[in-house]
CSV table of C-alpha atoms in Angstrom, one decimal:
chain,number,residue,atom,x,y,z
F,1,UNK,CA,-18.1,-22.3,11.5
F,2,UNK,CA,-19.9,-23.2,8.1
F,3,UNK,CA,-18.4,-22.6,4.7
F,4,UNK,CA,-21.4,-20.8,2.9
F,5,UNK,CA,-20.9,-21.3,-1.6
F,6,UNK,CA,-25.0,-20.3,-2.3
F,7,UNK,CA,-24.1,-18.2,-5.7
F,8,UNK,CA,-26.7,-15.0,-7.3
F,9,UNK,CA,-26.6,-11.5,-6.0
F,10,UNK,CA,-24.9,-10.2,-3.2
F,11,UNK,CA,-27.1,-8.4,-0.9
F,12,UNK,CA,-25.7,-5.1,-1.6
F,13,UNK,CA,-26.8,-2.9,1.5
F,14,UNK,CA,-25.2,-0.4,3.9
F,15,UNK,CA,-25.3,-3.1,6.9
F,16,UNK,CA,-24.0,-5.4,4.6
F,17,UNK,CA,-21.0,-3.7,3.6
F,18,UNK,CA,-20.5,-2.3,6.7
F,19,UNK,CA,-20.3,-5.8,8.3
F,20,UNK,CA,-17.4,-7.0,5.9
F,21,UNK,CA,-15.4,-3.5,6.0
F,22,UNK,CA,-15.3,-2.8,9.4
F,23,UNK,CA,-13.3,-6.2,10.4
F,24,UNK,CA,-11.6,-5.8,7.4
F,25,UNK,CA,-10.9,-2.6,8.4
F,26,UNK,CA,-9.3,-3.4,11.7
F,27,UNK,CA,-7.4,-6.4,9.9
F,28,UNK,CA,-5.9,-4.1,7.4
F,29,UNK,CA,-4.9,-2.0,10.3
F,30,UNK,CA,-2.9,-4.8,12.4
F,31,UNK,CA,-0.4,-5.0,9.0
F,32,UNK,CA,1.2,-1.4,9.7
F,33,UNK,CA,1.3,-1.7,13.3
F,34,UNK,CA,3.7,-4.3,12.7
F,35,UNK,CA,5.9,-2.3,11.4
F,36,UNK,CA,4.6,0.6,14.4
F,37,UNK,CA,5.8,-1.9,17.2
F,38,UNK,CA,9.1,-2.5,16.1
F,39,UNK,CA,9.5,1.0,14.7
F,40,UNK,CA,8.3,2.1,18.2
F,41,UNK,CA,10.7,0.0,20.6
F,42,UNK,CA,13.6,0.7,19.0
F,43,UNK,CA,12.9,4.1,18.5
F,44,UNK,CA,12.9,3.9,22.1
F,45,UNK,CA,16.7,3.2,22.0
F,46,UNK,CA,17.0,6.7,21.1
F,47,UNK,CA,19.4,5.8,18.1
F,48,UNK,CA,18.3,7.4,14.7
F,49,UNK,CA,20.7,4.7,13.1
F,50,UNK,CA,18.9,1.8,14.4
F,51,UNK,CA,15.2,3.2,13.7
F,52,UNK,CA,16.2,4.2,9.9
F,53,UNK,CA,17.8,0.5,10.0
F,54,UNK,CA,14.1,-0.7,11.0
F,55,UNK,CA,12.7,1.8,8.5
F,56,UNK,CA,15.1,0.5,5.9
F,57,UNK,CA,15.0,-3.4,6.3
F,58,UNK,CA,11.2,-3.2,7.3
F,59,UNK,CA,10.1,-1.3,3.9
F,60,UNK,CA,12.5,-3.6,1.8
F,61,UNK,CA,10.1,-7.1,3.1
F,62,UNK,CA,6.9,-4.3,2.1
F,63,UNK,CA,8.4,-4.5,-1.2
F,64,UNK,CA,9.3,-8.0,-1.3
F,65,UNK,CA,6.1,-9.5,0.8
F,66,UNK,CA,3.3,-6.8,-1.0
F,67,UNK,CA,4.5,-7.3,-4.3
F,68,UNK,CA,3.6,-10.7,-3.5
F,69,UNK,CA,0.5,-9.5,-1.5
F,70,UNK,CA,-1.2,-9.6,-4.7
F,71,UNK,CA,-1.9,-13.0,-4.0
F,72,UNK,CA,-4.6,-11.1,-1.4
F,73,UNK,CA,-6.1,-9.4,-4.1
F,74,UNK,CA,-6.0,-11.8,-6.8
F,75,UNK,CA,-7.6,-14.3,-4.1
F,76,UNK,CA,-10.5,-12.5,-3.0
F,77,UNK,CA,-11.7,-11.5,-6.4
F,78,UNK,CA,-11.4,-15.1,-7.9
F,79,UNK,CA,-13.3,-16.6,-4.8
F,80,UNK,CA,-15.7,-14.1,-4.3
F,81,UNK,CA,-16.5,-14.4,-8.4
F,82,UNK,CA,-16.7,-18.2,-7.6
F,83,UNK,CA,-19.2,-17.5,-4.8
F,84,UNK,CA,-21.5,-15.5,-7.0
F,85,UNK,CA,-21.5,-18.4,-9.1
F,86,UNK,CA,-22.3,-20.8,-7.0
F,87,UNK,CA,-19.1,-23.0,-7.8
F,88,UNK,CA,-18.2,-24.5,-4.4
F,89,UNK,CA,-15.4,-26.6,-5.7
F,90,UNK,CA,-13.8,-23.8,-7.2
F,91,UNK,CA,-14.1,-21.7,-3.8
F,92,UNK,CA,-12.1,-24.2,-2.8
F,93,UNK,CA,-9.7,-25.0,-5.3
F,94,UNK,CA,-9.5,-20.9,-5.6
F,95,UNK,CA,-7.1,-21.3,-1.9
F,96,UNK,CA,-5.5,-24.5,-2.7
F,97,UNK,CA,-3.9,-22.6,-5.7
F,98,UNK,CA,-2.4,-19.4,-4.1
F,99,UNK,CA,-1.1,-21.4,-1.5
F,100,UNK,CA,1.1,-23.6,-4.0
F,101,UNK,CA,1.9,-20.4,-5.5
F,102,UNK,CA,2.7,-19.1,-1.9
F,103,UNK,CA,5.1,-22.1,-1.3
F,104,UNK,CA,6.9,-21.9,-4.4
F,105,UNK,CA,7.5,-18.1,-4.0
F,106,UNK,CA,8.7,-17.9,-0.4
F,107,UNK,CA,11.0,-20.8,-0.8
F,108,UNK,CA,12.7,-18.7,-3.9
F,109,UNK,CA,12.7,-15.5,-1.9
F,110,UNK,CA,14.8,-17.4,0.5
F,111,UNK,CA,17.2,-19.1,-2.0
F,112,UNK,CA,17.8,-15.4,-3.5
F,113,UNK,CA,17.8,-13.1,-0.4
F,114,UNK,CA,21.9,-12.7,0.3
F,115,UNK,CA,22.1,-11.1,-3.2
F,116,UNK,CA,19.4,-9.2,-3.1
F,117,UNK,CA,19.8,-7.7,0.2
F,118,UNK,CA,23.0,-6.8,-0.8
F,119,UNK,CA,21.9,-5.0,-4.3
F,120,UNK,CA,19.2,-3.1,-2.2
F,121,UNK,CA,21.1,-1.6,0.5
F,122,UNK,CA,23.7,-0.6,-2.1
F,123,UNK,CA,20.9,1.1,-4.6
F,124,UNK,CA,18.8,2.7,-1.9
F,125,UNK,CA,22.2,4.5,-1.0
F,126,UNK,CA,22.4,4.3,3.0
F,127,UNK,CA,25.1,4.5,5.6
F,128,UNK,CA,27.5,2.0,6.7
F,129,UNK,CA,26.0,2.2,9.7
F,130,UNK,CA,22.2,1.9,8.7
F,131,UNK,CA,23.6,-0.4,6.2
F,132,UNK,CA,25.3,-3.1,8.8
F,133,UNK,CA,22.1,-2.7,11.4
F,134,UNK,CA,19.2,-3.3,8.5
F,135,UNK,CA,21.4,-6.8,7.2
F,136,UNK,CA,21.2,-8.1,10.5
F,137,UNK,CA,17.2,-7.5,10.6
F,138,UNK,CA,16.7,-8.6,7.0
F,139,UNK,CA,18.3,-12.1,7.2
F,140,UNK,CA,16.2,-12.9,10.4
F,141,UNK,CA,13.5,-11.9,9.2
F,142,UNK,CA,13.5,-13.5,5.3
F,143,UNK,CA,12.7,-16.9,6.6
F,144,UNK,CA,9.0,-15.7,7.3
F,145,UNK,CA,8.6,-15.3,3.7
F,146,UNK,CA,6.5,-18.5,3.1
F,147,UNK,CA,4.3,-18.0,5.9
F,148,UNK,CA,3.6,-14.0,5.4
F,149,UNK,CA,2.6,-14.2,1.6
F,150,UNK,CA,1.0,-17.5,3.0
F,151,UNK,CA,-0.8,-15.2,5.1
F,152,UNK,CA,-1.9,-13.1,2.1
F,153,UNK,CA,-3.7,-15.5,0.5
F,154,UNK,CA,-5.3,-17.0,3.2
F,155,UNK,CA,-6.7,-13.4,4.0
F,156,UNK,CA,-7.6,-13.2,0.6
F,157,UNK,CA,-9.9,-16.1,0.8
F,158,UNK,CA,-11.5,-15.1,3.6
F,159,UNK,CA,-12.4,-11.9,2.3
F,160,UNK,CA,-14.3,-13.6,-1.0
F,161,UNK,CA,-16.2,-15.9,1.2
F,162,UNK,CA,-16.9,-12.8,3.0
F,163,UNK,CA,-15.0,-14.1,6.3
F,164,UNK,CA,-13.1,-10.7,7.4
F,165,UNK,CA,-14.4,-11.2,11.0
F,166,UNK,CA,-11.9,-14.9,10.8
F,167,UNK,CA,-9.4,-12.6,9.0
F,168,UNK,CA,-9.5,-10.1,11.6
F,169,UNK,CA,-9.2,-12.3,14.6
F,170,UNK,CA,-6.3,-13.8,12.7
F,171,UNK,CA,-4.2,-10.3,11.6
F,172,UNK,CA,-4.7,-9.6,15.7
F,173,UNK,CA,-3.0,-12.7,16.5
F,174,UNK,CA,-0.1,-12.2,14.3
F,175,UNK,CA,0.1,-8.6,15.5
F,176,UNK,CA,-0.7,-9.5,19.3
F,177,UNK,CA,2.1,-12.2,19.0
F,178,UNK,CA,4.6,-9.6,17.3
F,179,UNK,CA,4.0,-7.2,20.4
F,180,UNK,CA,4.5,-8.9,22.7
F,181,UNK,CA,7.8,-10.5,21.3
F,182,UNK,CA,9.1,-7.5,20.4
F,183,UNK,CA,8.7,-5.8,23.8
F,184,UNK,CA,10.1,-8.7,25.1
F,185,UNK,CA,13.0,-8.9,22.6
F,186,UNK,CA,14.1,-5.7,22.2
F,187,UNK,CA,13.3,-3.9,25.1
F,188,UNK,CA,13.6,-6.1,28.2
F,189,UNK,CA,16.1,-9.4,26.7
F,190,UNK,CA,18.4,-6.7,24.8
F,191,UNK,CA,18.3,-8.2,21.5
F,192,UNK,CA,17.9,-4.6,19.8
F,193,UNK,CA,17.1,-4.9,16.0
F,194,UNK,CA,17.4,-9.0,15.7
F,195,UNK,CA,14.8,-9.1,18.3
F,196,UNK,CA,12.5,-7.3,16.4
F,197,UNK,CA,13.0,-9.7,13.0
F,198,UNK,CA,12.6,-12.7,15.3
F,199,UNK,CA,9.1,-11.5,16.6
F,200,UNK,CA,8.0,-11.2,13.3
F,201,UNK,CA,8.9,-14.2,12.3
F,202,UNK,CA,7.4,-16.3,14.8
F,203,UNK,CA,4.3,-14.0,14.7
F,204,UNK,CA,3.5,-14.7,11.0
F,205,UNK,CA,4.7,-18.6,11.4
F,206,UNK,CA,2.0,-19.0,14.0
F,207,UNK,CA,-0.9,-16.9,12.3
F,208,UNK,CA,-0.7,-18.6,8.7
F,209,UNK,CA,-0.4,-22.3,10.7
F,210,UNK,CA,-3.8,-20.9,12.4
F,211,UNK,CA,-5.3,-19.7,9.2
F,212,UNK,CA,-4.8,-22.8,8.0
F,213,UNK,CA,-6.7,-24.9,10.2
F,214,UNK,CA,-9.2,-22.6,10.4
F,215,UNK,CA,-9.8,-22.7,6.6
F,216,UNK,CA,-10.2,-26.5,6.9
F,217,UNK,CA,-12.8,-26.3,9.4
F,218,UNK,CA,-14.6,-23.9,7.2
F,219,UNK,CA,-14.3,-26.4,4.4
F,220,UNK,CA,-15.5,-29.1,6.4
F,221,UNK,CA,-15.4,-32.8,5.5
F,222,UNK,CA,-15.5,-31.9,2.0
F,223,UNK,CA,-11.9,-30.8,1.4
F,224,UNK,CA,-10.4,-33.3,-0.6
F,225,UNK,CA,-9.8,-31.5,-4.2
F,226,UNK,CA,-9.2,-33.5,-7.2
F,227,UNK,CA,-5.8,-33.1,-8.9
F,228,UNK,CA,-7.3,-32.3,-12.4
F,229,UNK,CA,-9.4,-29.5,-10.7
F,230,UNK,CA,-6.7,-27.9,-8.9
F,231,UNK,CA,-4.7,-28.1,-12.1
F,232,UNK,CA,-7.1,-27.4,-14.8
F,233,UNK,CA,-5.6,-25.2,-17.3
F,234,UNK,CA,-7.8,-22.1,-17.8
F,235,UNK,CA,-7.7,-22.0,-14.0
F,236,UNK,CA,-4.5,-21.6,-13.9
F,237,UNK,CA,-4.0,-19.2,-16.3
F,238,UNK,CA,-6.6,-17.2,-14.6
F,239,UNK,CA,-4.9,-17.2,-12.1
F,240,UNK,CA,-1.0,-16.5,-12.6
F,241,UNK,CA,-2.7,-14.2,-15.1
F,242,UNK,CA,-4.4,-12.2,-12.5
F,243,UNK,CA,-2.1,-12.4,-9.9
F,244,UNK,CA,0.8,-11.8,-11.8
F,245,UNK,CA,-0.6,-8.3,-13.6
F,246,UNK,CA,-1.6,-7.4,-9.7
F,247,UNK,CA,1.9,-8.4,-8.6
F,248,UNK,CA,3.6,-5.4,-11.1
F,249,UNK,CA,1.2,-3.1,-10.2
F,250,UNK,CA,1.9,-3.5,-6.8
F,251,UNK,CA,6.0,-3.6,-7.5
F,252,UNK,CA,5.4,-0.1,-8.9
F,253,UNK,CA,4.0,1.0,-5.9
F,254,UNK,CA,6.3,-0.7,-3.8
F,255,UNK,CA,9.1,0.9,-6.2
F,256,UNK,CA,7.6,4.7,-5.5
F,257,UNK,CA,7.5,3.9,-1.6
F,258,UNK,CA,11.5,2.3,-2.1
F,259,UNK,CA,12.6,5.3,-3.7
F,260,UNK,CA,11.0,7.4,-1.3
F,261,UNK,CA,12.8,6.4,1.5
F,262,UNK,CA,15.9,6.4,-0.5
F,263,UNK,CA,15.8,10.1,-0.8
F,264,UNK,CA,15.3,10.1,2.4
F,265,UNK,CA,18.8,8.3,3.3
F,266,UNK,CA,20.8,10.4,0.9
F,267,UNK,CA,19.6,13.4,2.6
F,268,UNK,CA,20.8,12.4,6.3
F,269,UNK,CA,19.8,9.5,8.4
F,270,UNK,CA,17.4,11.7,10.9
F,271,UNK,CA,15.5,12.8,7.5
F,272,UNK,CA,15.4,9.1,7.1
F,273,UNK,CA,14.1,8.5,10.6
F,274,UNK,CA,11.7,11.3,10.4
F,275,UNK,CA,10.1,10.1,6.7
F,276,UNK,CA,9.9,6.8,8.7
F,277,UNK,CA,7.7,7.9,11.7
F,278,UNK,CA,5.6,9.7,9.6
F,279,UNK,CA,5.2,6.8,6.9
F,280,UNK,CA,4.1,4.6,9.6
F,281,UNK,CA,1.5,6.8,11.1
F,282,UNK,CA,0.2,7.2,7.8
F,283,UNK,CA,-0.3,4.0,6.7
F,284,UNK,CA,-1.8,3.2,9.9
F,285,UNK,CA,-4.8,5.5,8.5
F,286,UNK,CA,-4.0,3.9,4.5
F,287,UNK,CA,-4.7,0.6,5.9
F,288,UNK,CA,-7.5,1.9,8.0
F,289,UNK,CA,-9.3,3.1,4.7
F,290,UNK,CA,-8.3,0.4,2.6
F,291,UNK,CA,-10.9,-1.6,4.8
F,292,UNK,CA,-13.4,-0.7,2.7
F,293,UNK,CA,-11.3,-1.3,-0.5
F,294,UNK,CA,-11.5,-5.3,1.0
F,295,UNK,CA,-15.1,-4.8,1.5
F,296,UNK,CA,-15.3,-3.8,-2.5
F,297,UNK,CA,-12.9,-6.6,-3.5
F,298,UNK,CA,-16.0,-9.2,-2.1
F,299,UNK,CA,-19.1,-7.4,-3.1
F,300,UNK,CA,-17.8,-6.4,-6.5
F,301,UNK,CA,-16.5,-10.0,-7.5
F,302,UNK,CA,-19.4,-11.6,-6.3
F,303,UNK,CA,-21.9,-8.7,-8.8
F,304,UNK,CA,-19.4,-10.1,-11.2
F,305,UNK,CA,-19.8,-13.6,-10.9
F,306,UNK,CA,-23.5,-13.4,-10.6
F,307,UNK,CA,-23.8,-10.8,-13.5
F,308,UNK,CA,-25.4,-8.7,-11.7
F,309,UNK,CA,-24.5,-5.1,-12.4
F,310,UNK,CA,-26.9,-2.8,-10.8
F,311,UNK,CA,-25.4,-4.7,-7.2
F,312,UNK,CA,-22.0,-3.1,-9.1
F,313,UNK,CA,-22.8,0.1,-9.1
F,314,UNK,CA,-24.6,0.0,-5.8
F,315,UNK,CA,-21.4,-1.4,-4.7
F,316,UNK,CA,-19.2,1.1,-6.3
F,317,UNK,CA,-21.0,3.8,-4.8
F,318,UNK,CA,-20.7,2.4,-1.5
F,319,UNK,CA,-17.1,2.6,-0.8
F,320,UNK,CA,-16.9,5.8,-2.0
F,321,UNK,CA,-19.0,7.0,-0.2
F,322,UNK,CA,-17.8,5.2,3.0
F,323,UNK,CA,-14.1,5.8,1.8
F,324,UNK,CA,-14.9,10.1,1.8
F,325,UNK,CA,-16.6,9.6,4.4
F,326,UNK,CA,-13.3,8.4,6.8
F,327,UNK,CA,-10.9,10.1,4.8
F,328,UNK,CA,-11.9,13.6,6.0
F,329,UNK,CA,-11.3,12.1,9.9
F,330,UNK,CA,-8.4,10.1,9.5
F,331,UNK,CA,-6.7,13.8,7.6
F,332,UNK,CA,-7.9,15.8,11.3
F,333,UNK,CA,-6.8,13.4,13.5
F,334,UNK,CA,-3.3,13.2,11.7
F,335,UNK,CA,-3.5,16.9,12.1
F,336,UNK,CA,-4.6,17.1,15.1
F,337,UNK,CA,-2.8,14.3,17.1
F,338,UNK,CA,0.1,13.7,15.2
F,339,UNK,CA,2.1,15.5,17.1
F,340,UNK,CA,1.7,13.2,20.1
F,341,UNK,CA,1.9,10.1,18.2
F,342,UNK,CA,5.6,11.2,17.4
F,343,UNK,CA,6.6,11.8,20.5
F,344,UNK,CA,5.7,8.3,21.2
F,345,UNK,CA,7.3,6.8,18.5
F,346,UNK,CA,10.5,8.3,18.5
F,347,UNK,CA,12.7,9.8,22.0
F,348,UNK,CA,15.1,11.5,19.5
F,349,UNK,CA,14.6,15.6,19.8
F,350,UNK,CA,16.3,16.0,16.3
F,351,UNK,CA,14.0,13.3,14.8
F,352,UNK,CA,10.9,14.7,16.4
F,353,UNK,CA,11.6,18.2,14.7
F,354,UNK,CA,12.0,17.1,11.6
F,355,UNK,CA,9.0,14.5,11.4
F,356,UNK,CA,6.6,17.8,12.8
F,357,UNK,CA,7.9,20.0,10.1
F,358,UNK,CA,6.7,17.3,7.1
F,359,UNK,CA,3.6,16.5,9.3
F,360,UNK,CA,1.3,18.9,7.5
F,361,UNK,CA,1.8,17.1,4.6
F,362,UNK,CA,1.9,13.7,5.3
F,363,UNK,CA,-1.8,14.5,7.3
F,364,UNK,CA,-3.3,14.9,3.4
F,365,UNK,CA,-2.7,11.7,2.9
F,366,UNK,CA,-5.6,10.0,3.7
F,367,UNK,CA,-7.7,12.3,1.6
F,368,UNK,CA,-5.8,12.6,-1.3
F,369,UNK,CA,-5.4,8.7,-1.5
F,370,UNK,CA,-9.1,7.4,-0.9
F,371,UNK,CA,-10.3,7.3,-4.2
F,372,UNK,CA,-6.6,5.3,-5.0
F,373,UNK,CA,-7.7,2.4,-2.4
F,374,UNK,CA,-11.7,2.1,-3.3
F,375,UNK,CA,-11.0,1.6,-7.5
F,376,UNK,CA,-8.3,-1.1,-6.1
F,377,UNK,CA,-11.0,-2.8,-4.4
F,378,UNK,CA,-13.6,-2.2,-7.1
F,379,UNK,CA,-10.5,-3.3,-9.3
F,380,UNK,CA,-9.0,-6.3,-7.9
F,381,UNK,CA,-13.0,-7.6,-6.8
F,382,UNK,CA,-13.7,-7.2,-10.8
F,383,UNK,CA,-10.4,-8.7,-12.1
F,384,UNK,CA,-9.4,-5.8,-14.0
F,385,UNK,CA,-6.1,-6.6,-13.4
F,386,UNK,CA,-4.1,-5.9,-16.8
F,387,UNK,CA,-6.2,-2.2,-16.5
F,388,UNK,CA,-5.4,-2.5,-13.0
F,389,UNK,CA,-1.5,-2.7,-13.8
F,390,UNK,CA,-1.2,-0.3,-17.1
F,391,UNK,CA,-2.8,2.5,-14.8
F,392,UNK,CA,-0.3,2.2,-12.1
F,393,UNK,CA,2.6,2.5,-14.7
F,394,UNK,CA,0.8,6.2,-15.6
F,395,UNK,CA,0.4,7.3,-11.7
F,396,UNK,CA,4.5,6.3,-11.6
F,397,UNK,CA,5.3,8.1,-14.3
F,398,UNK,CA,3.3,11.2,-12.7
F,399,UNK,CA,5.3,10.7,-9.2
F,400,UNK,CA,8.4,10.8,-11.1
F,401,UNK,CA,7.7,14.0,-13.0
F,402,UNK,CA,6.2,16.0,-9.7
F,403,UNK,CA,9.5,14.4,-7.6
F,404,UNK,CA,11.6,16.3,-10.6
F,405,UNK,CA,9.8,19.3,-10.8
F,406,UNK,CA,9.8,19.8,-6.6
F,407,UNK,CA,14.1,19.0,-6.4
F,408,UNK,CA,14.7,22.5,-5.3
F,409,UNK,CA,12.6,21.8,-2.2
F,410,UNK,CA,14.4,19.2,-1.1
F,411,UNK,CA,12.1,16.6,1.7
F,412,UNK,CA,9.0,18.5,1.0
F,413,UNK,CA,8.6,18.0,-2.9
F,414,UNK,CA,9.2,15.2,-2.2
F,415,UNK,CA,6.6,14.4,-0.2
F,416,UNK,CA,4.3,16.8,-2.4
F,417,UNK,CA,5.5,14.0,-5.4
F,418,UNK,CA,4.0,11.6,-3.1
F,419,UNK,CA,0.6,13.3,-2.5
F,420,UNK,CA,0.4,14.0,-6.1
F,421,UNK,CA,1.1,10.0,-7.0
F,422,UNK,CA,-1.9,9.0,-4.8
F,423,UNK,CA,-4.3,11.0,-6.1
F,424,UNK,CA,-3.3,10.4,-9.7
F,425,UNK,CA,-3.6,7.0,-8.9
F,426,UNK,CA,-7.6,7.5,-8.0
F,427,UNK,CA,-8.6,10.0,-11.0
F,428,UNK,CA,-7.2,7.6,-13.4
F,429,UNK,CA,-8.6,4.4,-12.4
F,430,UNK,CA,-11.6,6.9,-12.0
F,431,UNK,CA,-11.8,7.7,-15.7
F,432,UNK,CA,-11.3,4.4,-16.6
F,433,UNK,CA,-14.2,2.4,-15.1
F,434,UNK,CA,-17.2,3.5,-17.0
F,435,UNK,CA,-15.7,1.2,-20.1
F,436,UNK,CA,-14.8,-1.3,-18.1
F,437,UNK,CA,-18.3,-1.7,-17.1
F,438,UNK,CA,-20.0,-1.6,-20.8
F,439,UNK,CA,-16.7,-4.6,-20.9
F,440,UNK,CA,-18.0,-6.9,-18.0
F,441,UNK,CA,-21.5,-6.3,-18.3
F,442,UNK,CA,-22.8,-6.6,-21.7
F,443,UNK,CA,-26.1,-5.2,-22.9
C-alpha cells in the first residue's frame, strides 16, 4: 500500500468515478446493516417492545454518532482539496486533526450520556417498557463512542485520498464482526438486547484500531507531523469551521429522523416497530446511493484544490447521472421485494401488517432523496459547508410544515412529511450551486 499526494486535476472519467463509488458504495451500505443485524435478531424474539427498544436506542447513537459523522465529510473534502494541491504534509496532518477532535468528543459523549439518555427517552415520549429495554442497550453501547466517530474520520480520509476500496474492506470488518456477535449474543448465548450493544461495541473498537494501522502504513516512514503543523491556526479554524457547520446540518437531519420515530411511539409501539423495519430497509438503499455522494466528496475537493472547474462540472454531472440512474432500481426493488424483506426482519403478524401498509411510501424514497445525497457530496467535497448548513435549516422547516399539514392522516402524512423533506433538501441545494460556482471559481 503507497500513500499517493501528486496534486492537479483529477481524472474525471466514468471508470474513474465508478472505481471510488462502487466500494464506497458497498462501505456506505455495511453502516445500516448494523443497525439491520441487530434489528433483525431481536425481531426474531417476536417482541414488538424489544425491537422498538432496538429502534429507539439504535436511532438515538444515529443522532449522537452522525451528528458527529460530519467529521467524515469534513475529512474527505479537506484531504481530497489537499491532494489536488499537492500538499502531502497537510494530507496528513488533515487525519491527525479529526482524530484529536474524535478523542475529545467521544470521551465527552461518555462523561454526559446518563443525562442525556434520560432527557431523550423522556422527550421522544415511549413506554415504560421500550423505555427500560432501550437504557439497558444505550449504556452498553455509549462506550463505543470514541472509536465509531473515530471510525468516521478515518473513512473520511480514505475517501480524499481516494482509498474507498481500504474503507470498504474496513466497514465489512466492523459489520462482519457485529454479525457475528450479535447472532452469537442475542440469539444463541441469550443476552437479548445487551448482546446486541456489546457486538457493536467490540465491532467498531476493532475496525477503528484497524483503520488505524492501516492509515500508518499508507503514510509510510514519513509520519511524524510537526506540532506547529498540526496546530497551525488557519488549519484549525478550517477545520472546526467546516466540521462544525457540517455537524448542525447533520443534527437537523438527525432531529427530523428523531422526531420521526417519536411520532411513531406516541402512536403505539407496533407503529413504532413497523416505522422501524421500514427505516432500515430504506436506508439500506440511502446508503447504497449515498456511494456515489462519497465518490463526489473526492473528485469535487480535489477540482477544488487544483482549481480546476471544468473537472467540477464533469464531476457534478457524474453523480447525478449515476445517482438517477440507481435511484429508479433501488425504488422497484423496495417495491417489488419489500415485502419479503419484512417478513425476514420481523416474526410479529401485527408488525408485518402495519410495516406493508406504509411500504408504498417508504419505496419512494430512494428517488425522491437522490438529488439530497449527490449536492451533499458535491457539497461537503467543495466545503460549502455554512451553505451546506443554512439550506438544511430550510428543508427542516419544510418537513415541519408538510408533517402539520398531513396530522389528519396520522402514520402516512407522516411519512408523506418525510418524502417531501428529502426532496426539498435536493431542489434547494440544487438552486443554490450555480453561485457557488461563480464563488469558488473565479473568472
Amino acid at each position: 500500500m503507497k500513500l499517493a499526494t501528486a496534486g492537479g486535476r483529477a481524472d474525471v472519467t466514468h471508470r474513474r468515478f465508478l472505481a471510488i463509488a462502487l466500494p464506497a458504495t458497498l462501505a456506505q451500505m455495511t453502516t445500516p446493516l448494523l443497525g439491520l443485524v441487530a434489528t433483525a435478531a431481536v425481531g426474531r424474539l417476536g417482541d414488538a417492545v424489544l425491537l422498538g427498544a432496538v429502534a429507539v436506542g439504535a436511532l438515538l447513537f444515529d443522532f449522537l454518532f452522525w451528528v458527529f459523522g460530519s467529521l467524515r465529510m469534513g475529512t474527505a473534502g479537506l484531504t481530497a482539496q489537499a491532494l489536488g494541491r499537492g500538499d502531502a504534509l497537510e494530507v496528513r496532518a488533515t487525519l491527525a486533526r479529526a482524530l484529536v477532535l474524535c478523542a475529545a468528543i467521544g470521551i465527552a459523549i461518555i462523561l454526559v450520556h446518563v443525562p442525556v439518555g434520560v432527557l431523550t427517552f423522556r422527550l421522544m415520549g415511549t413506554g415504560e417498557a421500550v423505555t427500560a429495554a432501550a437504557a439497558v442497550y444505550f449504556s452498553i453501547r455509549v462506550f463505543s463512542a470514541p472509536f465509531a466517530i473515530g471510525n468516521f474520520a478515518v473513512l473520511g480520509w480514505l475517501v480524499g485520498i481516494a482509498r474507498t476500496d481500504i474503507g470498504l474492506g474496513l466497514q465489512v470488518l466492523i459489520a462482519g464482526i457485529n454479525a457475528a456477535l450479535t447472532l452469537l449474543l442475542v440469539l444463541h448465548w441469550d443476552y437479548g438486547i445487551a448482546g446486541a450493544a456489546l457486538a457493536n461495541l467490540v465491532a467498531e473498537m476493532v475496525g477503528t484500531l484497524v483503520g488505524l494501522l492501516v492509515a500508518r502504513r499508507l503514510i509510510g516512514a514519513n509520519w511524524r507531523l510537526p506540532l506547529a503543523t498540526l496546530l497551525d491556526r488557519a488549519r484549525l479554524v478550517e477545520t472546526i469551521g467546516v466540521n462544525g457547520d457540517i455537524m448542525i446540518r447533520t443534527g437537523l437531519l438527525m432531529l427530523v429522523l428523531l422526531f420521526f420515530t417519536a411520532q411513531g411511539a406516541r402512536t403505539d409501539d407496533v407503529t413504532l416497530a413497523a416505522n422501524a423495519v421500514l427505516y432500515n430497509m430504506v436506508m439500506v438503499t440511502a446508503f447504497f446511493l449515498d456511494g456515489f455522494s462519497t465518490a463526489a466528496e473526492q473528485i469535487c475537493g480535489q477540482a477544488v484544490g487544483a482549481r480546476d472547474r471544468a473537472g467540477f462540472r464533469r464531476s457534478v454531472g457524474l453523480v447525478l447521472f449515476w445517482g438517477f440512474g440507481f435511484a429508479v432500481p433501488a425504488t422497484l426493488a423496495l417495491w417489488l421485494g419489500g415485502g419479503a424483506v419484512i417478513d425476514a426482519l420481523t416474526s410479529n403478524p401485527q408488525v408485518r401488517e402495519a410495516a406493508r401498509a406504509f411500504l408504498p411510501l417508504a419505496a419512494l424514497t430512494p428517488l425522491m432523496g437522490v438529488a439530497a445525497f449527490a449536492y451533499d457530496g458535491i457539497y461537503a467535497g467543495s466545503t460549502w459547508s455554512r451553505d451546506m448548513r443554512n439550506l438544511m435549516f430550510g428543508a427542516v422547516v419544510l418537513f415541519f410544515a408538510a408533517w402539520w399539514i398531513g396530522r389528519p392522516f396520522g402514520n402516512t402524512g407522516l411519512w408523506w412529511a418525510y418524502l417531501a423533506f428529502m426532496a426539498g433538501r435536493g431542489v434547494l441545494q440544487a438552486l443554490r450551486v450555480p453561485a457557488l460556482v461563480r464563488r469558488t471559481f473565479p473568472a
